[in-house]
PDB file of C-alpha atoms and ligand atoms in Angstrom:
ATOM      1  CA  UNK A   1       3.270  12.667 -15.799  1.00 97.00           C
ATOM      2  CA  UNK A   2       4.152  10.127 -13.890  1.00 98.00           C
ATOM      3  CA  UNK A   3       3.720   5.982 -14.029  1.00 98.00           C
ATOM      4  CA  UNK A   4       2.498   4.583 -11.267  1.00 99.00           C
ATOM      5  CA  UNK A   5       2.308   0.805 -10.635  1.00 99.00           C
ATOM      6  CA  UNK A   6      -0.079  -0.401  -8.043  1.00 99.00           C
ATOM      7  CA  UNK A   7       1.053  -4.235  -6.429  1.00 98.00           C
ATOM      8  CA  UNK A   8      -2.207  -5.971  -5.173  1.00 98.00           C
ATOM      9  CA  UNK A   9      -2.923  -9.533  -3.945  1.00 98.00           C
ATOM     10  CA  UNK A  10      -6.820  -9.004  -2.614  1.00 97.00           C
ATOM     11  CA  UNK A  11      -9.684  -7.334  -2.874  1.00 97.00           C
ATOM     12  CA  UNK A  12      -8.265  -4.432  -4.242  1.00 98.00           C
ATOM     13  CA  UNK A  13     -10.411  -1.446  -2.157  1.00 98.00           C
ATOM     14  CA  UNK A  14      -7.051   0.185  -1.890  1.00 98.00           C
ATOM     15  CA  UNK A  15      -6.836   0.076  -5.791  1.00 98.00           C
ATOM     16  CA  UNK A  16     -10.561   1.243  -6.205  1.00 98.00           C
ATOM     17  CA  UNK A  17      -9.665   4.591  -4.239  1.00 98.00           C
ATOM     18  CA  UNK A  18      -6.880   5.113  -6.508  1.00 99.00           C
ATOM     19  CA  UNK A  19      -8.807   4.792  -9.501  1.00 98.00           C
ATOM     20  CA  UNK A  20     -11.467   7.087  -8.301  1.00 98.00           C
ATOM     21  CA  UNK A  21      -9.423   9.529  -7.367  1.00 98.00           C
ATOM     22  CA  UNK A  22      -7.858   9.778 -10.474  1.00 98.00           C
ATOM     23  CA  UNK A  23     -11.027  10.098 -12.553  1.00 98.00           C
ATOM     24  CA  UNK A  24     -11.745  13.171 -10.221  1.00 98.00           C
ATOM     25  CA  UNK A  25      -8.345  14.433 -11.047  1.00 98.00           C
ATOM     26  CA  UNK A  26      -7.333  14.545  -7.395  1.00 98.00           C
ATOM     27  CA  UNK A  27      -3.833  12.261  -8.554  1.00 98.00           C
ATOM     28  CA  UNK A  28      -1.741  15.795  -9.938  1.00 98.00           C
ATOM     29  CA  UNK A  29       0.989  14.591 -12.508  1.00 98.00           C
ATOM     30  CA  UNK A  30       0.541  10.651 -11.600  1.00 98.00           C
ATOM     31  CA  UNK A  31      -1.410   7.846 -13.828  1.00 98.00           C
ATOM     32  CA  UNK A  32      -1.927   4.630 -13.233  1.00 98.00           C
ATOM     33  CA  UNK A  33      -0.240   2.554 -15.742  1.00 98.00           C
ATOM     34  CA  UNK A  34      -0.446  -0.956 -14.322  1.00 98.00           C
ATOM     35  CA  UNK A  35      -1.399  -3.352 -11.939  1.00 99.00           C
ATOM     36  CA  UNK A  36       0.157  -6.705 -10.538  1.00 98.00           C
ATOM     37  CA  UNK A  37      -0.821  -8.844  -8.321  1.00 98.00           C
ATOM     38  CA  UNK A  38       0.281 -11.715  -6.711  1.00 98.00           C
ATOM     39  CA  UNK A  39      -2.167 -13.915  -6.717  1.00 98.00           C
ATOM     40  CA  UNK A  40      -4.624 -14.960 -10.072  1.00 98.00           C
ATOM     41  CA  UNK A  41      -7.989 -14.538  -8.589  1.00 98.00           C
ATOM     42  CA  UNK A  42      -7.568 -11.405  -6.733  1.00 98.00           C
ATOM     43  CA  UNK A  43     -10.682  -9.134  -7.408  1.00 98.00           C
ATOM     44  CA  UNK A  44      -8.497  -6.512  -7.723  1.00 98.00           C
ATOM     45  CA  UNK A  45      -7.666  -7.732 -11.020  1.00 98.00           C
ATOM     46  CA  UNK A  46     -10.829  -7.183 -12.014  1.00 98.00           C
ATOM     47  CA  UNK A  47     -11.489  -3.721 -10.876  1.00 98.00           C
ATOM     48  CA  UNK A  48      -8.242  -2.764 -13.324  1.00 98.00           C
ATOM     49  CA  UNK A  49     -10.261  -4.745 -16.013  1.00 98.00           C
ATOM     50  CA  UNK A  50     -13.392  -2.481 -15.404  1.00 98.00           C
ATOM     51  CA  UNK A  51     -11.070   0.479 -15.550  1.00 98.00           C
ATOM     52  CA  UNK A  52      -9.519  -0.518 -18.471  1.00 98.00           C
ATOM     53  CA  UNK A  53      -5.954  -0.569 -16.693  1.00 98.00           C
ATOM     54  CA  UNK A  54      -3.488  -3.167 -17.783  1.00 98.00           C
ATOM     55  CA  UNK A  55      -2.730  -5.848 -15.012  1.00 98.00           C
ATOM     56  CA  UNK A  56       0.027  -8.363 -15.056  1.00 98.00           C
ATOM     57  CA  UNK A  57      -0.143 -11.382 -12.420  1.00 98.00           C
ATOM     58  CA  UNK A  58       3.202 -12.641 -10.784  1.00 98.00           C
ATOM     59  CA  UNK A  59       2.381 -15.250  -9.026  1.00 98.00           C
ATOM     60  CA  UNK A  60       3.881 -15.394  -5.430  1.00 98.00           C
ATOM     61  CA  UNK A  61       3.486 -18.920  -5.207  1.00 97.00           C
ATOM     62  CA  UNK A  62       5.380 -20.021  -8.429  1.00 98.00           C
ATOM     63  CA  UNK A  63       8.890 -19.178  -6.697  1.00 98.00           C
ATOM     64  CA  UNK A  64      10.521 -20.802  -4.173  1.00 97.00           C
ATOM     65  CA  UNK A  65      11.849 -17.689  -2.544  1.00 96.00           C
ATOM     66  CA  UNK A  66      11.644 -13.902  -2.245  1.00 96.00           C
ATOM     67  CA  UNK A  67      14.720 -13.280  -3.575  1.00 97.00           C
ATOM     68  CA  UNK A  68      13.846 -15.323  -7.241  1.00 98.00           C
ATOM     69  CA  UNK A  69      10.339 -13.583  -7.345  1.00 98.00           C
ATOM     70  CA  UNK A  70      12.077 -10.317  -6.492  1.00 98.00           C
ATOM     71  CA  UNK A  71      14.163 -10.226  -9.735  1.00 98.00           C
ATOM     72  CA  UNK A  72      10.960 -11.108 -11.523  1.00 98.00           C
ATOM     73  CA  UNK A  73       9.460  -8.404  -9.933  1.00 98.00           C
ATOM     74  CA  UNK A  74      12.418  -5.427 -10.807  1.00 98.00           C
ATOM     75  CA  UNK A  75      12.464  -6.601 -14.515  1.00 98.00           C
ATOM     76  CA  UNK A  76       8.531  -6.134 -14.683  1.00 98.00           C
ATOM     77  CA  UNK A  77       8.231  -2.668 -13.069  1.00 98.00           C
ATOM     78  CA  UNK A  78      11.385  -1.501 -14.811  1.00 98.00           C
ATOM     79  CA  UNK A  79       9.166  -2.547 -18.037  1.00 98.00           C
ATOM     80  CA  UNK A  80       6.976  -0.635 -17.167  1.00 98.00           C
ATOM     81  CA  UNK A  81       8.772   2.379 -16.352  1.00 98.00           C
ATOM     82  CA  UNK A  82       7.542   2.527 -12.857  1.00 98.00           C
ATOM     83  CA  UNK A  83       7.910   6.050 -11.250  1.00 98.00           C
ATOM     84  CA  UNK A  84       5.897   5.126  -8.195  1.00 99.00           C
ATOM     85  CA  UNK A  85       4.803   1.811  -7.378  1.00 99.00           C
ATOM     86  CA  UNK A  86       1.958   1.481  -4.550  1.00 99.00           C
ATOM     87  CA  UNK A  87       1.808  -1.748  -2.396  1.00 98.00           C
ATOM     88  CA  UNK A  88      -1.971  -1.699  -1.633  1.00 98.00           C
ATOM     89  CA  UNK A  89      -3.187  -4.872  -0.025  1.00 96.00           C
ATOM     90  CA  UNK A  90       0.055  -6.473  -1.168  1.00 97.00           C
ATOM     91  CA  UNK A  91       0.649  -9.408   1.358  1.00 94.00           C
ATOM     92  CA  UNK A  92       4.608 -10.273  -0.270  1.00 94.00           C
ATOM     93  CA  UNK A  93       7.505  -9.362   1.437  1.00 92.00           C
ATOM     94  CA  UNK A  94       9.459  -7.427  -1.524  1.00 96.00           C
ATOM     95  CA  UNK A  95      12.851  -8.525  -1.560  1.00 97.00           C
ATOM     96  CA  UNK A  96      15.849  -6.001  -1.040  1.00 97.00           C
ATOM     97  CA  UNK A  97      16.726  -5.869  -4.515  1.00 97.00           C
ATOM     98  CA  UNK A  98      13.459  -4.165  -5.348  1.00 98.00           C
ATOM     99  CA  UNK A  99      14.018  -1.657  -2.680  1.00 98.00           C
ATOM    100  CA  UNK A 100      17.110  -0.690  -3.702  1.00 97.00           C
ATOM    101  CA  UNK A 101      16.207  -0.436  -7.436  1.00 98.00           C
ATOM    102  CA  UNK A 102      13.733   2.287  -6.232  1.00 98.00           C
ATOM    103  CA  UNK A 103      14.166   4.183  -2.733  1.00 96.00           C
ATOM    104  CA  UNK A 104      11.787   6.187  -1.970  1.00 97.00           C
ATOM    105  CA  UNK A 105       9.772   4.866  -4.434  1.00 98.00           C
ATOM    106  CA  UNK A 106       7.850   2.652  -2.723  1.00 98.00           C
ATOM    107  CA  UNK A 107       4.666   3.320  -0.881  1.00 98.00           C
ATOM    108  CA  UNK A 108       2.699   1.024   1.330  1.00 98.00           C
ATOM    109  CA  UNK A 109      -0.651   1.673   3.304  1.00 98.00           C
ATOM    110  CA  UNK A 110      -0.513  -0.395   6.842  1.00 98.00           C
ATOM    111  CA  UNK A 111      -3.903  -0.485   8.566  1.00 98.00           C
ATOM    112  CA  UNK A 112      -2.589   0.538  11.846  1.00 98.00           C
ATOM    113  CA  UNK A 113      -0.588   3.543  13.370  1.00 98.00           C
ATOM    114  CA  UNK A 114       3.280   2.313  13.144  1.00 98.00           C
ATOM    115  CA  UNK A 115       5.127   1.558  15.449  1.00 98.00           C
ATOM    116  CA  UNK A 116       2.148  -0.288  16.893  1.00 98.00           C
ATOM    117  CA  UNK A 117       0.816  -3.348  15.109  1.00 98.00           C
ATOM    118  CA  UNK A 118       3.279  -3.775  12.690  1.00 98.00           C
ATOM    119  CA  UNK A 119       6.354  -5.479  11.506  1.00 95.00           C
ATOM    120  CA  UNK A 120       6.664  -9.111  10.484  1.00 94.00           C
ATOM    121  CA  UNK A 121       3.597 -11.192  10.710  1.00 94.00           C
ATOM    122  CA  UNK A 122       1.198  -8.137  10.938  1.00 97.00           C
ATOM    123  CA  UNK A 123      -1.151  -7.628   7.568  1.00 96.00           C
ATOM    124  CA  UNK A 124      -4.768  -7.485   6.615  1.00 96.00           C
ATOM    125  CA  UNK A 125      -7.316  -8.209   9.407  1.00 97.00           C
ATOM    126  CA  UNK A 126      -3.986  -9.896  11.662  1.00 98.00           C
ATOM    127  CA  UNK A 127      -3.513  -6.338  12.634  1.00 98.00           C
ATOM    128  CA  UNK A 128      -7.057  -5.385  13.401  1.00 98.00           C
ATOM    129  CA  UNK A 129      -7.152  -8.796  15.880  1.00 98.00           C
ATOM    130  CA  UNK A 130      -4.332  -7.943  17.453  1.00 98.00           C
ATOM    131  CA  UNK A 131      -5.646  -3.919  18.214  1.00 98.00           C
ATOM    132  CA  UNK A 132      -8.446  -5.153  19.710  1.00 98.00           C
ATOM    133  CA  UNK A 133      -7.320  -7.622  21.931  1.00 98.00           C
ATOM    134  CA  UNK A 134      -4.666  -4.622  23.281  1.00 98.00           C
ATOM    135  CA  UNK A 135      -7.912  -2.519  23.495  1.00 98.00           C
ATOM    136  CA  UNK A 136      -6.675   0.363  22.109  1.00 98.00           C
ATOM    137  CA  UNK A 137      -8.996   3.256  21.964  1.00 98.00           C
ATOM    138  CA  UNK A 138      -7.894   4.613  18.922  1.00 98.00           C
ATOM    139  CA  UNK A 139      -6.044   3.163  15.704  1.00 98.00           C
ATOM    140  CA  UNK A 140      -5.637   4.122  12.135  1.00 98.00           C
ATOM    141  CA  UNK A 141      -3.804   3.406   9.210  1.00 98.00           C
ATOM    142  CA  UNK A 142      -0.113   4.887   7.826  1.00 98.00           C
ATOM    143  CA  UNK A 143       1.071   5.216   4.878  1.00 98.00           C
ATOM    144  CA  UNK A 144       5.160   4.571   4.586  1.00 98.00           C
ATOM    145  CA  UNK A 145       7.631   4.655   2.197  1.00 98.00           C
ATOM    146  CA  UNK A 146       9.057   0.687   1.872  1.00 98.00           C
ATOM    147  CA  UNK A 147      13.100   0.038   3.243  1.00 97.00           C
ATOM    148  CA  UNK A 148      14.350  -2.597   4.039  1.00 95.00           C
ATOM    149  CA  UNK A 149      12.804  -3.591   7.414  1.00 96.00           C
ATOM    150  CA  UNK A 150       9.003  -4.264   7.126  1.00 94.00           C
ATOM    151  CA  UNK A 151       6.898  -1.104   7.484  1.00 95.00           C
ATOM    152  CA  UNK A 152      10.240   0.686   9.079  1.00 96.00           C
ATOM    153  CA  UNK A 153       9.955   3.623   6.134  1.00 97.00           C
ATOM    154  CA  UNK A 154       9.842   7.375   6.663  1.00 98.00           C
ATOM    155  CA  UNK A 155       5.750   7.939   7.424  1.00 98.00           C
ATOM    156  CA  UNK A 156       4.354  10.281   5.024  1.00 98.00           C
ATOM    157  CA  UNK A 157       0.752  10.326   6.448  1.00 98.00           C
ATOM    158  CA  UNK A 158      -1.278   9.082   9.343  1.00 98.00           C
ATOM    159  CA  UNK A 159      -4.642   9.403  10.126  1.00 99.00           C
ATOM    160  CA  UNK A 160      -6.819   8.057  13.197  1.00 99.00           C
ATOM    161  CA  UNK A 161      -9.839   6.413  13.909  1.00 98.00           C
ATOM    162  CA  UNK A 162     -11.925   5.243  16.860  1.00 98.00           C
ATOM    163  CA  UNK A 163     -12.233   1.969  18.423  1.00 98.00           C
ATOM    164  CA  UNK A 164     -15.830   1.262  19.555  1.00 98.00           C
ATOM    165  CA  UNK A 165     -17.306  -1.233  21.945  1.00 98.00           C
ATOM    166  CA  UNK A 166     -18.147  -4.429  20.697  1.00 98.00           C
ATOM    167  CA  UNK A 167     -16.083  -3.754  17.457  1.00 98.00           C
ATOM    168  CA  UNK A 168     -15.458  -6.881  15.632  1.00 98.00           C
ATOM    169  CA  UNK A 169     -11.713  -7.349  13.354  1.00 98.00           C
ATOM    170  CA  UNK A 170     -14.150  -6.864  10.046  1.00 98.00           C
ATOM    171  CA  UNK A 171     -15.960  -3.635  11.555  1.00 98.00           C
ATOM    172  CA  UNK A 172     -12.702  -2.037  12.716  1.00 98.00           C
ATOM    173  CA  UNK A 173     -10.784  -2.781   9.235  1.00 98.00           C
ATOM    174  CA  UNK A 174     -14.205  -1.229   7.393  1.00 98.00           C
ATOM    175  CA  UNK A 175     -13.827   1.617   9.420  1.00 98.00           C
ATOM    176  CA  UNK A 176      -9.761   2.059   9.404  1.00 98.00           C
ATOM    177  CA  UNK A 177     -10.571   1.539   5.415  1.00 98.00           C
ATOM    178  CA  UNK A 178     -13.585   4.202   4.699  1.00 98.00           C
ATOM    179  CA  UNK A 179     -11.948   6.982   7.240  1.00 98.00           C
ATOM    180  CA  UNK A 180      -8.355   6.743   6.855  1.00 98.00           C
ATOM    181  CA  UNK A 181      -6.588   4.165   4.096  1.00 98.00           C
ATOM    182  CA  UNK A 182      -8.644   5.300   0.762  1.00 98.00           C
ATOM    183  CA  UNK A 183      -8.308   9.091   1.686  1.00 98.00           C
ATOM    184  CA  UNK A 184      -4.678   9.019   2.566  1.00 98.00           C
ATOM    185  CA  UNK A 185      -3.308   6.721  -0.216  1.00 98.00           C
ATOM    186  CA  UNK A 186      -4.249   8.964  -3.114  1.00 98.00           C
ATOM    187  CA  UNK A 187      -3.282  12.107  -1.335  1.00 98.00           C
ATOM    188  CA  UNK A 188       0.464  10.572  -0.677  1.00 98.00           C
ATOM    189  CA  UNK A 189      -0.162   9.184  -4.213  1.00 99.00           C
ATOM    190  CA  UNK A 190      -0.403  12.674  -5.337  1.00 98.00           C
ATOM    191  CA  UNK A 191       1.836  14.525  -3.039  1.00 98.00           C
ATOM    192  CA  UNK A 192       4.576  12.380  -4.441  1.00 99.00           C
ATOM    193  CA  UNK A 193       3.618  12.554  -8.478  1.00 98.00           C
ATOM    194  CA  UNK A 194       3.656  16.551  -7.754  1.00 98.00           C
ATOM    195  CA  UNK A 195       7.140  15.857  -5.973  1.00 98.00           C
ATOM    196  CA  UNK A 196       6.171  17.762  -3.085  1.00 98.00           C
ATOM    197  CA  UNK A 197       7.569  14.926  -0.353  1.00 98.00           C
ATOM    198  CA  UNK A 198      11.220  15.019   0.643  1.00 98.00           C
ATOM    199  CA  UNK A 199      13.293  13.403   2.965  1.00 98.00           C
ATOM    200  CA  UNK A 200      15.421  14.744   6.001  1.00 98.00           C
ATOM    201  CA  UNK A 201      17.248  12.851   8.419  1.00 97.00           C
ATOM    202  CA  UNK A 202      15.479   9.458   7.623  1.00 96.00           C
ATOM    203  CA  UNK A 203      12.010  11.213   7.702  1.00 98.00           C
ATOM    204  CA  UNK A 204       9.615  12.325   5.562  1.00 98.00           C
ATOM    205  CA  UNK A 205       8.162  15.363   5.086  1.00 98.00           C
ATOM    206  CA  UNK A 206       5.918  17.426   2.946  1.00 98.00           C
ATOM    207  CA  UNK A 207       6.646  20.561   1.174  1.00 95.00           C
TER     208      UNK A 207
HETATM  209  C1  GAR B 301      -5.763  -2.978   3.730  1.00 76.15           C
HETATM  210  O1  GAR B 301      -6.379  -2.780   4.974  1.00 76.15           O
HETATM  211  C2  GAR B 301      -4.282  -2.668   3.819  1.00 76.15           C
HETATM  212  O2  GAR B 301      -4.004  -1.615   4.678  1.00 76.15           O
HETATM  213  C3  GAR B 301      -3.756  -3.965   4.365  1.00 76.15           C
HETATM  214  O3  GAR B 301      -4.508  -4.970   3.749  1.00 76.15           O
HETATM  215  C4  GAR B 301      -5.782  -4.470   3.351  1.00 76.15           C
HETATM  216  C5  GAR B 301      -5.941  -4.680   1.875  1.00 76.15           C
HETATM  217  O4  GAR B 301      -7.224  -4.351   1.435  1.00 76.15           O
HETATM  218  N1  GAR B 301      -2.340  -4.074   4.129  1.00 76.15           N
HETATM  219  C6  GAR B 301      -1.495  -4.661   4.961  1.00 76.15           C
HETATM  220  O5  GAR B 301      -1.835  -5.207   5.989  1.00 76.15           O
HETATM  221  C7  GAR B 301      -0.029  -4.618   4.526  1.00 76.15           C
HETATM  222  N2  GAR B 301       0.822  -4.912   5.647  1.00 76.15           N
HETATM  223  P1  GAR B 301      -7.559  -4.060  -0.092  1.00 76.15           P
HETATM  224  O6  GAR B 301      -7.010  -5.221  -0.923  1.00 76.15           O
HETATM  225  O7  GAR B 301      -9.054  -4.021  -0.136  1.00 76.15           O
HETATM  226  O8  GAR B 301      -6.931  -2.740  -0.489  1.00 76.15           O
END
């Protein structure tokens, strides 16, 4: 069985799919162990309380740089004997050391269809705004494996959904959220605790 580790800063929807799906069994071989968050008052903490999952906070804002909160970081999920650890909703740049201590380890869920709307700068309803204004006609969410270049990881899944007249940044996140992000995180959640994703030439694939 494996550990996984889910790193949160918000509302924690992300987490809440998780958790579901692994009380109806549909996370083969992978438990969540923990949760940490960087910031005190996310709500996500408390839907790991009402789960009865152990949470740890690591506040971003007590370091003066990624590279300090990084190593605070490694020596808290190597604790914890992280397997796979699941950025969902987690707004910190992860600093290089991380990455290295665990490649291929990493998953993050980006609410848009990389390469488009993504990179530096682009999280939460940022990426949503910036959709609309292009007026794209469809978007989505994908969910990555974390390198060193933000949301530049092999893809493991993608999935698409419309965008609708009038659509406002909340209505299209709701939707990106409900059709695409809280299905595909557990299934690449799964997929990876039953080891069937592997990597070829920089990409991933599933077996
Ligand atoms: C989600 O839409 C997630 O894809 C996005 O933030 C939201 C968090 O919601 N993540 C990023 O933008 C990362 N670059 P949640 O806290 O309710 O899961």
């Amino acid at each position: 069985m494996k550990n996984i580790v889910v790193l949160v800063s918000g509302g924690g929807t992300n987490l809440q799919a998780l958790i579901d799906a692994e009380k109806r069994g549909e996370i083969h071989n992978g438990k969540i162990t923990c949760v940490i968050s960087s910031k005190e008052d996310a709500y996500a903490l408390e839907r790991a309380a009402n789960n009865g999952i152990k949470s740890l906070v690591l506040p971003r804002k007590e370091y003066s740089d990624n590279e300090s909160y990084g190593k605070a970081m490694l020596e808290l999920l190597k604790a914890e004997n992280a397997d796979l650890i699941i950025l969902a909703g987690f707004m910190t740049i992860l600093d290089k050391s991380v990455i290295n201590a665990f490649p291929n380890k990493i998953i993050n869920v980006h609410p848009a269809l990389i390469p488009s709307f993504c990179g530096v700068g682009y999280y939460g309803l940022r990426v949503h705004e910036e959709a609309l204004r292009k007026g794209v006609k469809v978007t989505g969410a994908t969910v990555h494996f974390v390198n060193e270049i933000a949301d530049d990881g092999a893809i493991i899944l993608q999935g698409t959904s419309e965008v609708r007249y009038g659509d406002t940044p909340e209505i299209l996140q709701r939707r990106v959220m409900e059709e695409v992000e809280w299905k595909l995180l557990p299934k690449a959640a799964s997929l990876f605790c039953e080891d069937r994703i592997f990597i070829e030439d920089g990409k991933a694939y599933i077996k």
